[in-house]
Structures are given as structure tokens and as C-alpha cells.
Amino acid sequence: MTTGTDQLRRANTASVLRSLRRRGPATRAELAQRTGLAKATVGAIVSALETEGAVVEGADGAPRNGARGRPGRPVALRGGSLLGLGLELNVDYVSAAVLDLAGEVVASASRPAGQVGGPDPESVLLSLAGELGAAGLAPGGRLVGATVAVPALVRDDDRTIAWAPNLDVRGAGLADRLERVLPGCPVRISNDANCAAYAEAHHGAAVGVGHALYLTGTVGIGAGIIADGRLVPGGAGFAGEVGHMPVGNPEACCGCGRRGCWEASIGLHAVLAAVGLPELDTPDETARAVAARAASDPVTRDRLAAVGRDLGLGLATLASVLDPEVVVLGGYFVPLGELVLGPARRMLDERLVSSAQVRPELRLSTLGIGAAALGAAEQSFAHVLAGDVELGPGSAHAS
Ligand SMILES: [Zn+2]
């Protein structure tokens, strides 16, 4: 049974962990100052976390003066101890990343899936989760949570897939099946664009940017919105579902069953149809082949420029609504780069309503295809950093 004292201890522990995660190593005295907790409380928390293996004292080997002139040794998060598993289930590939609480990627992998005659994406996901989840069983390591990024509307219970037009998956079944592969590890489901935006804001092209928009470049197109450094979930958690805005060719058929959706003009399948090239194992590989063709073929360049103009048209609408400082483009946009970004910029310049409106800077993702899995891994620590997880030895369950 969880008592009020337990809750307070967890909340205080989480506060110390958040401080170490966001602001780096600190002495006990500095931690007390940063968190507003009493020094004795911080001392007890640090000792418990040391026993747990979550923090280490004197990691940088440099004692420094504490607040009262006593030498204090800095406490740091210990890499490899508390681990978060991030997974991405997409139409044509699956990715995974294991992150430790100190922010280091311990393991990562991407595999093709869903191709004709090949294994379905969910079985590839379950086997990859089993393999990488085993990292949490290594000596000293513990998996505290797993998050799956999906190109779908996910209900705010963080488990139920409400709508996934490009994938055959619904309800809470996926989370249940993953929990059977990852015993004792709580599994959450999250939107892929939100996960990727979160990763770009913490590790990639949008670090230090207050207002950013992330756009996925896969078969579907989704957005993750960062405002004041935080993800904007919307009322039901569905914000950023931009792929089905009516932009681009009004006749193009979309995976959602309608015509004229933005992703039916600028999603990966639309790009391949425009340039007449086949899909390869991953969006990244496919887009590199398209870029290679464009290098020698002016017709391919023209068709990509048309995709870029439709990209710019939708971005002009989003820029008018959200006023982002930076738009980060992920997935297949990365290998295509200026082939689509140049025309998109010119379209943005034409469509922005006034010269007073600042054109958002268009940046390519620096995390590539692994962005959503990395962001999902990062989100797997949300329970720990919110104080909802008991960090006593041997228990990893949220209450
Ligand atoms: Zn649609």
C-alpha cells in the first residue's frame, strides 16, 4: 500500500533526479539549493539512489567546496542503470532505442517490415522489443518503462490507439502484447510525431528552440508541436494531425479513404508515384535512391520541386497558425534536403501574408529515422521523473 510518506519520498526523489538530468551533476548542498529540499532529505535520497545504483558520487573525480566550505563531491546519474526502451512501429519499418537516465543511447536498431511477402511490422516490433528489452536484464541495468511511437491518434490513457489509417492496429492490444514480451515493464503508446518532436527538442535540430514544429516524412505526415519548450498535446492528445489537411492535389487518394489530403501529395508513397521509383527497405534508403536519381535526371528534380511546393503550401498555413521559429523535417525529407526544401521555402515566401511575418527556419532532422524511437525512450522515463515509480530495489512498477 502506498502511504502519504511514500508519495512524498517518491516526489522528492523525482525532484532530485530531474535536477541531475536537466542541470547535470551537483553536490548534495547544491542539490538542496536547486530543489529547495532540506540537506538531510537530499542526503537520504542520494544514499538510497546510490544503493539502487541510479547515481554515483564523485563521477568526475573533482571534489569541490560545498555551501559551508566543506568539500563536497558531485553526485551524477550513473549511466546504464535505469533504462528506458523506445520503439517505433511504422508502416514499412520498425526502430528501437535503449536510453539510460543519464541520456546516453545504450543500444539502437532499425529493421524493414511490412514489405510484400515479408514479416508484418508488429511481429518485427515484438521480436525487436524482446531483444533490446533484454538490455534491462543485464547486470546493474533495469528497464523502467517502454514507449511505442505509432503513426496514429492515441487516446490520453497512453495505451489505446484510436485511429491509425496506414496501419492495421487498434485498441489497447498492442500495449498488452508488448507487456507479455517485456514482463514487469509498463508499456505506453504515443504518437510518432510527438515522440520525434520531443527527441529533436532534447537531442536534435530543435535543442534550445522555444517554438518549433516537427514534421514526419514517412508514408504518413504528422506534426509534433513544441511551444515554450513543451509538447502541445491538444484537448484529446490529438494535436498535430496535419497529414489530412486539404492541401495539394485535390484528387489524390489518401490512406484515410478521402481525397485531397496533404499526405496524399507529399507522403513517401506520393513522392515515389511522382518520380516512378520503387520503395526500398526503409524510407531513408528509398529517399537516398530518389536523391541519387535526381542528381542526374531533371524530370525527377522537377517532380520533387512540385512536392516541395505542396510542402511549402501546407507549411504556410501551419506557420500562420503556430508561428514556429523553426520547422524540423524528418524521415525521407532528410536525404532529399534542398531538392524539396528550396521550393518549399520559395512557396512559404509567396504565401506568408506580410513581410512582417518571419519565415520559419526550415531545418533537417539531425536524428534521422531513429528520432521517434529516441523520443519514445525519453518519454519512458516520464513516470520516474514524475515520482510515480518506486525506486526501491527490485521494483519497477508504476503505482
Ligand atoms: Zn487523409
mmCIF file of C-alpha atoms and ligand atoms in Angstrom:
data_model
loop_
_atom_site.group_PDB
_atom_site.id
_atom_site.type_symbol
_atom_site.label_atom_id
_atom_site.label_comp_id
_atom_site.label_asym_id
_atom_site.label_seq_id
_atom_site.Cartn_x
_atom_site.Cartn_y
_atom_site.Cartn_z
ATOM 1 C CA MET A 1 0.000 0.000 0.000
ATOM 2 C CA THR A 2 1.265 3.450 -0.866
ATOM 3 C CA THR A 3 1.197 5.910 2.039
ATOM 4 C CA GLY A 4 1.459 9.686 2.022
ATOM 5 C CA THR A 5 5.043 9.372 3.271
ATOM 6 C CA ASP A 6 5.893 7.053 0.360
ATOM 7 C CA GLN A 7 4.371 9.523 -2.075
ATOM 8 C CA LEU A 8 6.338 12.408 -0.599
ATOM 9 C CA ARG A 9 9.577 10.397 -0.728
ATOM 10 C CA ARG A 10 8.958 9.467 -4.361
ATOM 11 C CA ALA A 11 8.154 13.058 -5.262
ATOM 12 C CA ASN A 12 11.336 14.293 -3.548
ATOM 13 C CA THR A 13 13.416 11.557 -5.206
ATOM 14 C CA ALA A 14 11.965 12.518 -8.580
ATOM 15 C CA SER A 15 12.823 16.138 -7.924
ATOM 16 C CA VAL A 16 16.498 15.220 -7.295
ATOM 17 C CA LEU A 17 16.587 13.007 -10.409
ATOM 18 C CA ARG A 18 15.044 15.752 -12.560
ATOM 19 C CA SER A 19 17.617 18.225 -11.338
ATOM 20 C CA LEU A 20 20.524 15.865 -12.116
ATOM 21 C CA ARG A 21 19.023 15.075 -15.525
ATOM 22 C CA ARG A 22 18.334 18.647 -16.600
ATOM 23 C CA ARG A 23 21.118 20.562 -14.907
ATOM 24 C CA GLY A 24 23.867 17.974 -14.546
ATOM 25 C CA PRO A 25 25.968 16.706 -11.586
ATOM 26 C CA ALA A 26 25.862 18.586 -8.288
ATOM 27 C CA THR A 27 26.974 18.214 -4.696
ATOM 28 C CA ARG A 28 24.364 17.385 -2.056
ATOM 29 C CA ALA A 29 24.456 21.030 -0.921
ATOM 30 C CA GLU A 30 23.886 22.254 -4.484
ATOM 31 C CA LEU A 31 21.062 19.750 -4.929
ATOM 32 C CA ALA A 32 19.399 21.015 -1.753
ATOM 33 C CA GLN A 33 19.659 24.552 -3.107
ATOM 34 C CA ARG A 34 18.335 23.589 -6.547
ATOM 35 C CA THR A 35 15.375 21.560 -5.275
ATOM 36 C CA GLY A 36 14.509 23.525 -2.141
ATOM 37 C CA LEU A 37 14.705 20.292 -0.066
ATOM 38 C CA ALA A 38 16.450 20.075 3.294
ATOM 39 C CA LYS A 39 20.076 18.885 3.119
ATOM 40 C CA ALA A 40 19.290 15.883 5.330
ATOM 41 C CA THR A 41 16.462 14.881 2.980
ATOM 42 C CA VAL A 42 18.745 15.203 -0.056
ATOM 43 C CA GLY A 43 21.408 13.158 1.769
ATOM 44 C CA ALA A 44 18.949 10.315 2.475
ATOM 45 C CA ILE A 45 17.646 10.361 -1.123
ATOM 46 C CA VAL A 46 21.159 10.311 -2.608
ATOM 47 C CA SER A 47 22.157 7.381 -0.344
ATOM 48 C CA ALA A 48 19.079 5.404 -1.406
ATOM 49 C CA LEU A 49 19.722 6.178 -5.077
ATOM 50 C CA GLU A 50 23.361 5.113 -4.665
ATOM 51 C CA THR A 51 22.254 1.779 -3.184
ATOM 52 C CA GLU A 52 19.869 1.418 -6.101
ATOM 53 C CA GLY A 53 22.773 2.099 -8.485
ATOM 54 C CA ALA A 54 20.983 5.062 -10.060
ATOM 55 C CA VAL A 55 23.558 7.704 -9.045
ATOM 56 C CA VAL A 56 27.273 7.713 -8.392
ATOM 57 C CA GLU A 57 29.277 10.067 -6.234
ATOM 58 C CA GLY A 58 32.429 11.807 -7.407
ATOM 59 C CA ALA A 59 31.937 10.696 -11.007
ATOM 60 C CA ASP A 60 34.106 13.492 -12.360
ATOM 61 C CA GLY A 61 36.659 12.923 -9.600
ATOM 62 C CA ALA A 62 36.745 16.590 -8.684
ATOM 63 C CA PRO A 63 35.744 17.443 -5.114
ATOM 64 C CA ARG A 64 34.555 20.990 -4.777
ATOM 65 C CA ASN A 65 33.582 23.267 -1.939
ATOM 66 C CA GLY A 66 30.126 22.853 -0.511
ATOM 67 C CA ALA A 67 27.963 25.707 0.672
ATOM 68 C CA ARG A 68 29.617 25.783 4.112
ATOM 69 C CA GLY A 69 33.131 25.436 2.797
ATOM 70 C CA ARG A 70 33.152 21.647 3.342
ATOM 71 C CA PRO A 71 34.473 19.740 0.381
ATOM 72 C CA GLY A 72 31.559 18.183 -1.479
ATOM 73 C CA ARG A 73 31.832 15.542 -4.122
ATOM 74 C CA PRO A 74 29.436 15.924 -7.033
ATOM 75 C CA VAL A 75 26.698 13.344 -7.458
ATOM 76 C CA ALA A 76 25.893 12.276 -11.020
ATOM 77 C CA LEU A 77 23.390 9.977 -12.708
ATOM 78 C CA ARG A 78 25.020 6.613 -13.275
ATOM 79 C CA GLY A 79 24.860 5.552 -16.924
ATOM 80 C CA GLY A 80 23.452 2.131 -17.778
ATOM 81 C CA SER A 81 21.418 1.639 -14.593
ATOM 82 C CA LEU A 82 17.859 2.894 -15.161
ATOM 83 C CA LEU A 83 16.892 2.255 -18.774
ATOM 84 C CA GLY A 84 14.020 3.397 -20.993
ATOM 85 C CA LEU A 85 13.059 1.453 -24.113
ATOM 86 C CA GLY A 86 11.725 3.410 -27.089
ATOM 87 C CA LEU A 87 10.125 1.679 -30.058
ATOM 88 C CA GLU A 88 8.643 2.908 -33.305
ATOM 89 C CA LEU A 89 6.081 0.890 -35.223
ATOM 90 C CA ASN A 90 5.640 2.299 -38.702
ATOM 91 C CA VAL A 91 4.135 1.171 -41.994
ATOM 92 C CA ASP A 92 7.380 -0.035 -43.541
ATOM 93 C CA TYR A 93 9.951 -0.173 -40.731
ATOM 94 C CA VAL A 94 10.453 -0.658 -37.022
ATOM 95 C CA SER A 95 13.029 1.152 -34.855
ATOM 96 C CA ALA A 96 14.162 0.794 -31.272
ATOM 97 C CA ALA A 97 16.458 2.628 -28.872
ATOM 98 C CA VAL A 98 17.502 1.988 -25.274
ATOM 99 C CA LEU A 99 18.387 5.154 -23.389
ATOM 100 C CA ASP A 100 19.795 5.411 -19.884
ATOM 101 C CA LEU A 101 18.652 8.061 -17.442
ATOM 102 C CA ALA A 102 21.927 9.924 -17.959
ATOM 103 C CA GLY A 103 20.827 10.491 -21.587
ATOM 104 C CA GLU A 104 23.158 8.049 -23.351
ATOM 105 C CA VAL A 105 21.893 5.695 -26.053
ATOM 106 C CA VAL A 106 22.835 2.194 -24.855
ATOM 107 C CA ALA A 107 21.550 0.329 -27.928
ATOM 108 C CA SER A 108 19.569 1.039 -31.090
ATOM 109 C CA ALA A 109 18.343 -0.769 -34.196
ATOM 110 C CA SER A 110 16.092 -0.273 -37.243
ATOM 111 C CA ARG A 111 14.567 -3.025 -39.363
ATOM 112 C CA PRO A 112 12.452 -3.096 -42.503
ATOM 113 C CA ALA A 113 8.944 -4.518 -42.068
ATOM 114 C CA GLY A 114 5.610 -4.729 -43.840
ATOM 115 C CA GLN A 115 7.057 -5.219 -47.346
ATOM 116 C CA VAL A 116 5.143 -7.567 -49.668
ATOM 117 C CA GLY A 117 5.952 -11.168 -48.684
ATOM 118 C CA GLY A 118 7.919 -10.005 -45.610
ATOM 119 C CA PRO A 119 7.040 -10.123 -41.911
ATOM 120 C CA ASP A 120 4.313 -7.804 -40.640
ATOM 121 C CA PRO A 121 5.513 -4.732 -38.684
ATOM 122 C CA GLU A 122 4.028 -5.866 -35.363
ATOM 123 C CA SER A 123 5.891 -9.208 -35.287
ATOM 124 C CA VAL A 124 9.150 -7.403 -36.102
ATOM 125 C CA LEU A 125 8.367 -4.936 -33.297
ATOM 126 C CA LEU A 126 7.675 -7.676 -30.744
ATOM 127 C CA SER A 127 10.898 -9.523 -31.559
ATOM 128 C CA LEU A 128 12.990 -6.317 -31.507
ATOM 129 C CA ALA A 129 11.383 -5.335 -28.166
ATOM 130 C CA GLY A 130 12.344 -8.731 -26.729
ATOM 131 C CA GLU A 131 15.945 -8.393 -27.919
ATOM 132 C CA LEU A 132 16.552 -4.808 -26.801
ATOM 133 C CA GLY A 133 14.429 -5.208 -23.678
ATOM 134 C CA ALA A 134 16.956 -7.806 -22.571
ATOM 135 C CA ALA A 135 19.385 -4.889 -22.028
ATOM 136 C CA GLY A 136 17.328 -4.194 -18.905
ATOM 137 C CA LEU A 137 18.232 -7.646 -17.607
ATOM 138 C CA ALA A 138 21.994 -7.035 -17.856
ATOM 139 C CA PRO A 139 23.800 -6.751 -14.501
ATOM 140 C CA GLY A 140 23.124 -3.353 -12.952
ATOM 141 C CA GLY A 141 20.535 -2.429 -15.568
ATOM 142 C CA ARG A 142 16.782 -2.068 -15.069
ATOM 143 C CA LEU A 143 14.101 -1.291 -17.627
ATOM 144 C CA VAL A 144 11.754 1.247 -16.020
ATOM 145 C CA GLY A 145 9.382 1.677 -18.951
ATOM 146 C CA ALA A 146 8.798 1.239 -22.660
ATOM 147 C CA THR A 147 7.027 3.581 -25.054
ATOM 148 C CA VAL A 148 5.917 2.771 -28.599
ATOM 149 C CA ALA A 149 5.648 5.550 -31.163
ATOM 150 C CA VAL A 150 2.920 4.894 -33.734
ATOM 151 C CA PRO A 151 1.605 6.933 -36.689
ATOM 152 C CA ALA A 152 -1.805 7.103 -35.065
ATOM 153 C CA LEU A 153 -4.181 9.044 -32.869
ATOM 154 C CA VAL A 154 -3.523 7.754 -29.346
ATOM 155 C CA ARG A 155 -6.041 8.297 -26.532
ATOM 156 C CA ASP A 156 -4.893 10.133 -23.417
ATOM 157 C CA ASP A 157 -4.760 6.853 -21.436
ATOM 158 C CA ASP A 158 -1.410 6.478 -23.319
ATOM 159 C CA ARG A 159 -2.410 2.918 -24.319
ATOM 160 C CA THR A 160 -5.297 2.972 -26.741
ATOM 161 C CA ILE A 161 -4.806 3.501 -30.465
ATOM 162 C CA ALA A 162 -7.923 5.338 -31.618
ATOM 163 C CA TRP A 163 -7.163 5.701 -35.329
ATOM 164 C CA ALA A 164 -4.267 4.504 -37.486
ATOM 165 C CA PRO A 165 -5.182 4.997 -41.154
ATOM 166 C CA ASN A 166 -1.960 3.474 -42.539
ATOM 167 C CA LEU A 167 -1.532 0.587 -40.046
ATOM 168 C CA ASP A 168 -3.723 -2.371 -39.124
ATOM 169 C CA VAL A 169 -3.641 -1.851 -35.361
ATOM 170 C CA ARG A 170 -6.284 -0.601 -32.932
ATOM 171 C CA GLY A 171 -7.238 -0.518 -29.278
ATOM 172 C CA ALA A 172 -5.010 -1.411 -26.323
ATOM 173 C CA GLY A 173 -3.980 -4.826 -27.733
ATOM 174 C CA LEU A 174 -0.530 -3.683 -28.840
ATOM 175 C CA ALA A 175 0.395 -2.468 -25.339
ATOM 176 C CA ASP A 176 -0.918 -5.739 -23.823
ATOM 177 C CA ARG A 177 1.087 -7.884 -26.258
ATOM 178 C CA LEU A 178 4.275 -5.885 -25.606
ATOM 179 C CA GLU A 179 3.839 -6.252 -21.849
ATOM 180 C CA ARG A 180 3.867 -10.013 -22.330
ATOM 181 C CA VAL A 181 7.223 -9.685 -24.153
ATOM 182 C CA LEU A 182 8.550 -7.251 -21.508
ATOM 183 C CA PRO A 183 7.383 -8.711 -18.183
ATOM 184 C CA GLY A 184 7.270 -6.198 -15.340
ATOM 185 C CA CYS A 185 7.830 -3.239 -17.662
ATOM 186 C CA PRO A 186 4.953 -0.758 -18.077
ATOM 187 C CA VAL A 187 4.253 -0.026 -21.757
ATOM 188 C CA ARG A 188 2.826 3.198 -23.112
ATOM 189 C CA ILE A 189 1.751 4.114 -26.637
ATOM 190 C CA SER A 190 2.451 7.552 -28.060
ATOM 191 C CA ASN A 191 2.086 9.438 -31.333
ATOM 192 C CA ASP A 192 5.172 9.151 -33.580
ATOM 193 C CA ALA A 193 5.382 12.847 -34.491
ATOM 194 C CA ASN A 194 5.143 13.878 -30.835
ATOM 195 C CA CYS A 195 7.921 11.426 -29.907
ATOM 196 C CA ALA A 196 10.164 12.644 -32.731
ATOM 197 C CA ALA A 197 9.497 16.301 -31.881
ATOM 198 C CA TYR A 198 10.379 15.562 -28.251
ATOM 199 C CA ALA A 199 13.639 13.899 -29.359
ATOM 200 C CA GLU A 200 14.565 16.796 -31.663
ATOM 201 C CA ALA A 201 13.861 19.264 -28.846
ATOM 202 C CA HIS A 202 16.085 17.318 -26.403
ATOM 203 C CA HIS A 203 18.805 15.831 -28.615
ATOM 204 C CA GLY A 204 18.483 17.119 -32.185
ATOM 205 C CA ALA A 205 17.769 20.039 -34.504
ATOM 206 C CA ALA A 206 15.429 21.919 -32.121
ATOM 207 C CA VAL A 207 17.578 21.982 -28.961
ATOM 208 C CA GLY A 208 17.160 25.408 -27.347
ATOM 209 C CA VAL A 209 14.302 26.427 -29.669
ATOM 210 C CA GLY A 210 11.211 27.603 -27.756
ATOM 211 C CA HIS A 211 8.647 27.270 -30.560
ATOM 212 C CA ALA A 212 9.194 24.533 -33.088
ATOM 213 C CA LEU A 213 7.198 22.321 -35.403
ATOM 214 C CA TYR A 214 8.381 18.828 -36.335
ATOM 215 C CA LEU A 215 7.070 17.156 -39.486
ATOM 216 C CA THR A 216 7.423 13.391 -40.024
ATOM 217 C CA GLY A 217 8.393 12.310 -43.520
ATOM 218 C CA THR A 218 7.118 8.761 -43.851
ATOM 219 C CA VAL A 219 4.127 7.253 -45.675
ATOM 220 C CA GLY A 220 2.032 9.474 -43.422
ATOM 221 C CA ILE A 221 2.757 13.075 -42.488
ATOM 222 C CA GLY A 222 2.219 14.146 -38.886
ATOM 223 C CA ALA A 223 3.369 17.093 -36.813
ATOM 224 C CA GLY A 224 4.653 17.487 -33.289
ATOM 225 C CA ILE A 225 4.193 20.983 -31.885
ATOM 226 C CA ILE A 226 6.630 22.434 -29.350
ATOM 227 C CA ALA A 227 5.536 25.655 -27.628
ATOM 228 C CA ASP A 228 7.620 27.233 -24.872
ATOM 229 C CA GLY A 229 9.799 24.106 -24.971
ATOM 230 C CA ARG A 230 6.873 21.735 -24.272
ATOM 231 C CA LEU A 231 4.851 19.389 -26.450
ATOM 232 C CA VAL A 232 1.363 20.657 -27.228
ATOM 233 C CA PRO A 233 -0.979 17.656 -26.856
ATOM 234 C CA GLY A 234 -4.305 19.350 -27.651
ATOM 235 C CA GLY A 235 -7.614 18.660 -25.879
ATOM 236 C CA ALA A 236 -7.692 14.892 -26.505
ATOM 237 C CA GLY A 237 -3.987 14.442 -27.226
ATOM 238 C CA PHE A 238 -4.602 14.599 -30.991
ATOM 239 C CA ALA A 239 -2.909 17.924 -31.870
ATOM 240 C CA GLY A 240 -0.670 17.914 -34.948
ATOM 241 C CA GLU A 241 -2.703 15.558 -37.129
ATOM 242 C CA VAL A 242 -1.802 17.684 -40.158
ATOM 243 C CA GLY A 243 -1.463 14.989 -42.843
ATOM 244 C CA HIS A 244 -5.182 15.090 -43.581
ATOM 245 C CA MET A 245 -5.492 18.848 -44.083
ATOM 246 C CA PRO A 246 -6.870 19.515 -47.576
ATOM 247 C CA VAL A 247 -3.660 20.733 -49.237
ATOM 248 C CA GLY A 248 -2.093 19.729 -52.558
ATOM 249 C CA ASN A 249 -3.671 17.690 -55.361
ATOM 250 C CA PRO A 250 -7.438 17.579 -54.594
ATOM 251 C CA GLU A 251 -7.810 14.265 -56.471
ATOM 252 C CA ALA A 252 -5.021 12.322 -54.720
ATOM 253 C CA CYS A 253 -6.357 9.299 -52.769
ATOM 254 C CA CYS A 254 -5.315 9.099 -49.109
ATOM 255 C CA GLY A 255 -4.932 6.085 -46.799
ATOM 256 C CA CYS A 256 -7.779 7.554 -44.701
ATOM 257 C CA GLY A 257 -10.226 6.985 -47.567
ATOM 258 C CA ARG A 258 -10.637 10.652 -48.511
ATOM 259 C CA ARG A 259 -9.186 12.580 -51.419
ATOM 260 C CA GLY A 260 -7.016 15.670 -51.365
ATOM 261 C CA CYS A 261 -5.211 15.111 -48.036
ATOM 262 C CA TRP A 262 -1.759 16.736 -47.695
ATOM 263 C CA GLU A 263 -0.018 13.389 -47.147
ATOM 264 C CA ALA A 264 -1.528 12.059 -50.374
ATOM 265 C CA SER A 265 0.557 14.758 -52.117
ATOM 266 C CA ILE A 266 3.731 14.818 -50.014
ATOM 267 C CA GLY A 267 3.859 11.450 -48.169
ATOM 268 C CA LEU A 268 6.513 8.938 -49.223
ATOM 269 C CA HIS A 269 4.180 6.906 -51.466
ATOM 270 C CA ALA A 270 3.076 10.091 -53.256
ATOM 271 C CA VAL A 271 6.715 11.033 -53.850
ATOM 272 C CA LEU A 272 7.513 7.578 -55.255
ATOM 273 C CA ALA A 273 4.468 7.699 -57.540
ATOM 274 C CA ALA A 274 5.565 11.145 -58.778
ATOM 275 C CA VAL A 275 9.120 10.063 -59.616
ATOM 276 C CA GLY A 276 8.279 6.488 -60.701
ATOM 277 C CA LEU A 277 10.681 4.704 -58.346
ATOM 278 C CA PRO A 278 10.037 1.662 -56.106
ATOM 279 C CA GLU A 279 10.013 1.571 -52.320
ATOM 280 C CA LEU A 280 13.128 0.050 -50.734
ATOM 281 C CA ASP A 281 13.603 -1.334 -47.203
ATOM 282 C CA THR A 282 13.356 1.939 -45.235
ATOM 283 C CA PRO A 283 12.157 5.498 -46.031
ATOM 284 C CA ASP A 284 15.758 6.619 -45.655
ATOM 285 C CA GLU A 285 17.095 4.123 -48.196
ATOM 286 C CA THR A 286 14.210 4.848 -50.567
ATOM 287 C CA ALA A 287 14.774 8.603 -50.362
ATOM 288 C CA ARG A 288 18.522 8.221 -50.958
ATOM 289 C CA ALA A 289 17.754 6.334 -54.176
ATOM 290 C CA VAL A 290 15.362 9.124 -55.232
ATOM 291 C CA ALA A 291 18.025 11.772 -54.469
ATOM 292 C CA ALA A 292 20.600 9.810 -56.481
ATOM 293 C CA ARG A 293 18.231 9.710 -59.467
ATOM 294 C CA ALA A 294 17.529 13.443 -59.134
ATOM 295 C CA ALA A 295 21.259 14.201 -59.322
ATOM 296 C CA SER A 296 21.282 13.143 -62.985
ATOM 297 C CA ASP A 297 17.654 13.498 -64.038
ATOM 298 C CA PRO A 298 15.982 16.925 -64.460
ATOM 299 C CA VAL A 299 12.468 15.395 -64.663
ATOM 300 C CA THR A 300 12.912 13.814 -61.208
ATOM 301 C CA ARG A 301 14.151 17.190 -59.902
ATOM 302 C CA ASP A 302 11.077 18.956 -61.323
ATOM 303 C CA ARG A 303 8.726 16.428 -59.723
ATOM 304 C CA LEU A 304 10.456 16.764 -56.376
ATOM 305 C CA ALA A 305 10.181 20.548 -56.719
ATOM 306 C CA ALA A 306 6.397 20.123 -57.123
ATOM 307 C CA VAL A 307 6.362 18.061 -53.893
ATOM 308 C CA GLY A 308 8.392 20.848 -52.255
ATOM 309 C CA ARG A 309 5.843 23.459 -53.343
ATOM 310 C CA ASP A 310 2.987 21.412 -51.814
ATOM 311 C CA LEU A 311 5.113 21.053 -48.679
ATOM 312 C CA GLY A 312 5.573 24.843 -48.560
ATOM 313 C CA LEU A 313 1.851 25.430 -49.126
ATOM 314 C CA GLY A 314 0.880 23.376 -46.063
ATOM 315 C CA LEU A 315 3.705 24.856 -44.018
ATOM 316 C CA ALA A 316 2.473 28.373 -44.853
ATOM 317 C CA THR A 317 -0.878 27.502 -43.224
ATOM 318 C CA LEU A 318 0.804 25.937 -40.208
ATOM 319 C CA ALA A 319 3.197 28.889 -39.883
ATOM 320 C CA SER A 320 0.272 31.309 -39.874
ATOM 321 C CA VAL A 321 -1.472 29.344 -37.117
ATOM 322 C CA LEU A 322 1.503 28.413 -34.932
ATOM 323 C CA ASP A 323 4.264 30.926 -35.767
ATOM 324 C CA PRO A 324 7.119 28.444 -35.164
ATOM 325 C CA GLU A 325 10.693 29.757 -35.152
ATOM 326 C CA VAL A 326 11.956 26.509 -36.637
ATOM 327 C CA VAL A 327 10.365 23.693 -38.643
ATOM 328 C CA VAL A 328 12.289 20.404 -38.414
ATOM 329 C CA LEU A 329 11.719 17.967 -41.257
ATOM 330 C CA GLY A 330 12.346 14.294 -40.533
ATOM 331 C CA GLY A 331 12.211 10.912 -42.252
ATOM 332 C CA TYR A 332 12.509 10.901 -46.034
ATOM 333 C CA PHE A 333 12.942 14.701 -46.182
ATOM 334 C CA VAL A 334 16.483 14.348 -44.799
ATOM 335 C CA PRO A 335 18.123 12.610 -47.805
ATOM 336 C CA LEU A 336 16.145 14.801 -50.245
ATOM 337 C CA GLY A 337 17.212 18.013 -48.479
ATOM 338 C CA GLU A 338 17.250 21.096 -50.700
ATOM 339 C CA LEU A 339 15.558 19.232 -53.566
ATOM 340 C CA VAL A 340 12.283 19.806 -51.658
ATOM 341 C CA LEU A 341 13.271 22.424 -49.067
ATOM 342 C CA GLY A 342 14.328 25.050 -51.652
ATOM 343 C CA PRO A 343 10.935 25.048 -53.458
ATOM 344 C CA ALA A 344 9.149 24.845 -50.057
ATOM 345 C CA ARG A 345 10.965 27.995 -48.867
ATOM 346 C CA ARG A 346 10.057 29.887 -52.028
ATOM 347 C CA MET A 347 6.396 28.863 -51.635
ATOM 348 C CA LEU A 348 6.454 29.962 -48.000
ATOM 349 C CA ASP A 349 7.812 33.358 -49.057
ATOM 350 C CA GLU A 350 4.977 33.707 -51.566
ATOM 351 C CA ARG A 351 2.251 32.662 -49.148
ATOM 352 C CA LEU A 352 3.209 34.367 -45.906
ATOM 353 C CA VAL A 353 0.755 37.159 -45.536
ATOM 354 C CA SER A 354 3.055 40.066 -44.747
ATOM 355 C CA SER A 355 6.737 40.881 -44.759
ATOM 356 C CA ALA A 356 6.306 41.420 -41.019
ATOM 357 C CA GLN A 357 5.699 37.681 -40.665
ATOM 358 C CA VAL A 358 9.014 35.896 -40.193
ATOM 359 C CA ARG A 359 9.515 32.819 -42.329
ATOM 360 C CA PRO A 360 10.298 29.887 -40.011
ATOM 361 C CA GLU A 361 13.732 28.421 -40.485
ATOM 362 C CA LEU A 362 13.487 25.019 -42.210
ATOM 363 C CA ARG A 363 15.942 22.519 -40.716
ATOM 364 C CA LEU A 364 16.535 18.873 -41.464
ATOM 365 C CA SER A 365 16.315 16.394 -38.611
ATOM 366 C CA THR A 366 19.727 15.507 -37.217
ATOM 367 C CA LEU A 367 18.381 12.291 -35.662
ATOM 368 C CA GLY A 368 17.039 10.726 -38.856
ATOM 369 C CA ILE A 369 14.898 7.623 -38.846
ATOM 370 C CA GLY A 370 15.625 6.893 -35.173
ATOM 371 C CA ALA A 371 14.089 10.166 -33.903
ATOM 372 C CA ALA A 372 10.695 8.750 -32.884
ATOM 373 C CA ALA A 373 12.232 5.731 -31.093
ATOM 374 C CA LEU A 374 14.664 8.006 -29.232
ATOM 375 C CA GLY A 375 11.851 10.359 -28.184
ATOM 376 C CA ALA A 376 9.793 7.341 -27.108
ATOM 377 C CA ALA A 377 12.733 6.103 -24.990
ATOM 378 C CA GLU A 378 12.994 9.563 -23.447
ATOM 379 C CA GLN A 379 9.259 9.518 -22.638
ATOM 380 C CA SER A 380 9.667 6.124 -20.939
ATOM 381 C CA PHE A 381 11.285 8.000 -18.030
ATOM 382 C CA ALA A 382 8.247 10.237 -17.570
ATOM 383 C CA HIS A 383 6.898 8.080 -14.671
ATOM 384 C CA VAL A 384 10.292 8.053 -12.938
ATOM 385 C CA LEU A 385 10.798 11.789 -13.327
ATOM 386 C CA ALA A 386 7.236 12.453 -12.169
ATOM 387 C CA GLY A 387 7.760 10.404 -8.985
ATOM 388 C CA ASP A 388 5.215 7.700 -9.929
ATOM 389 C CA VAL A 389 7.691 4.822 -9.775
ATOM 390 C CA GLU A 390 9.013 3.082 -6.663
ATOM 391 C CA LEU A 391 12.790 3.019 -6.979
ATOM 392 C CA GLY A 392 13.317 0.535 -4.163
ATOM 393 C CA PRO A 393 15.494 -2.457 -5.169
ATOM 394 C CA GLY A 394 13.708 -4.930 -7.394
ATOM 395 C CA SER A 395 10.500 -2.975 -8.012
ATOM 396 C CA ALA A 396 9.970 -1.182 -11.294
ATOM 397 C CA HIS A 397 6.189 -0.872 -11.328
ATOM 398 C CA ALA A 398 4.234 2.335 -11.538
ATOM 399 C CA SER A 399 1.538 2.516 -8.891
HETATM 400 ZN ZN ZN B 1 -6.268 11.526 -45.373
#
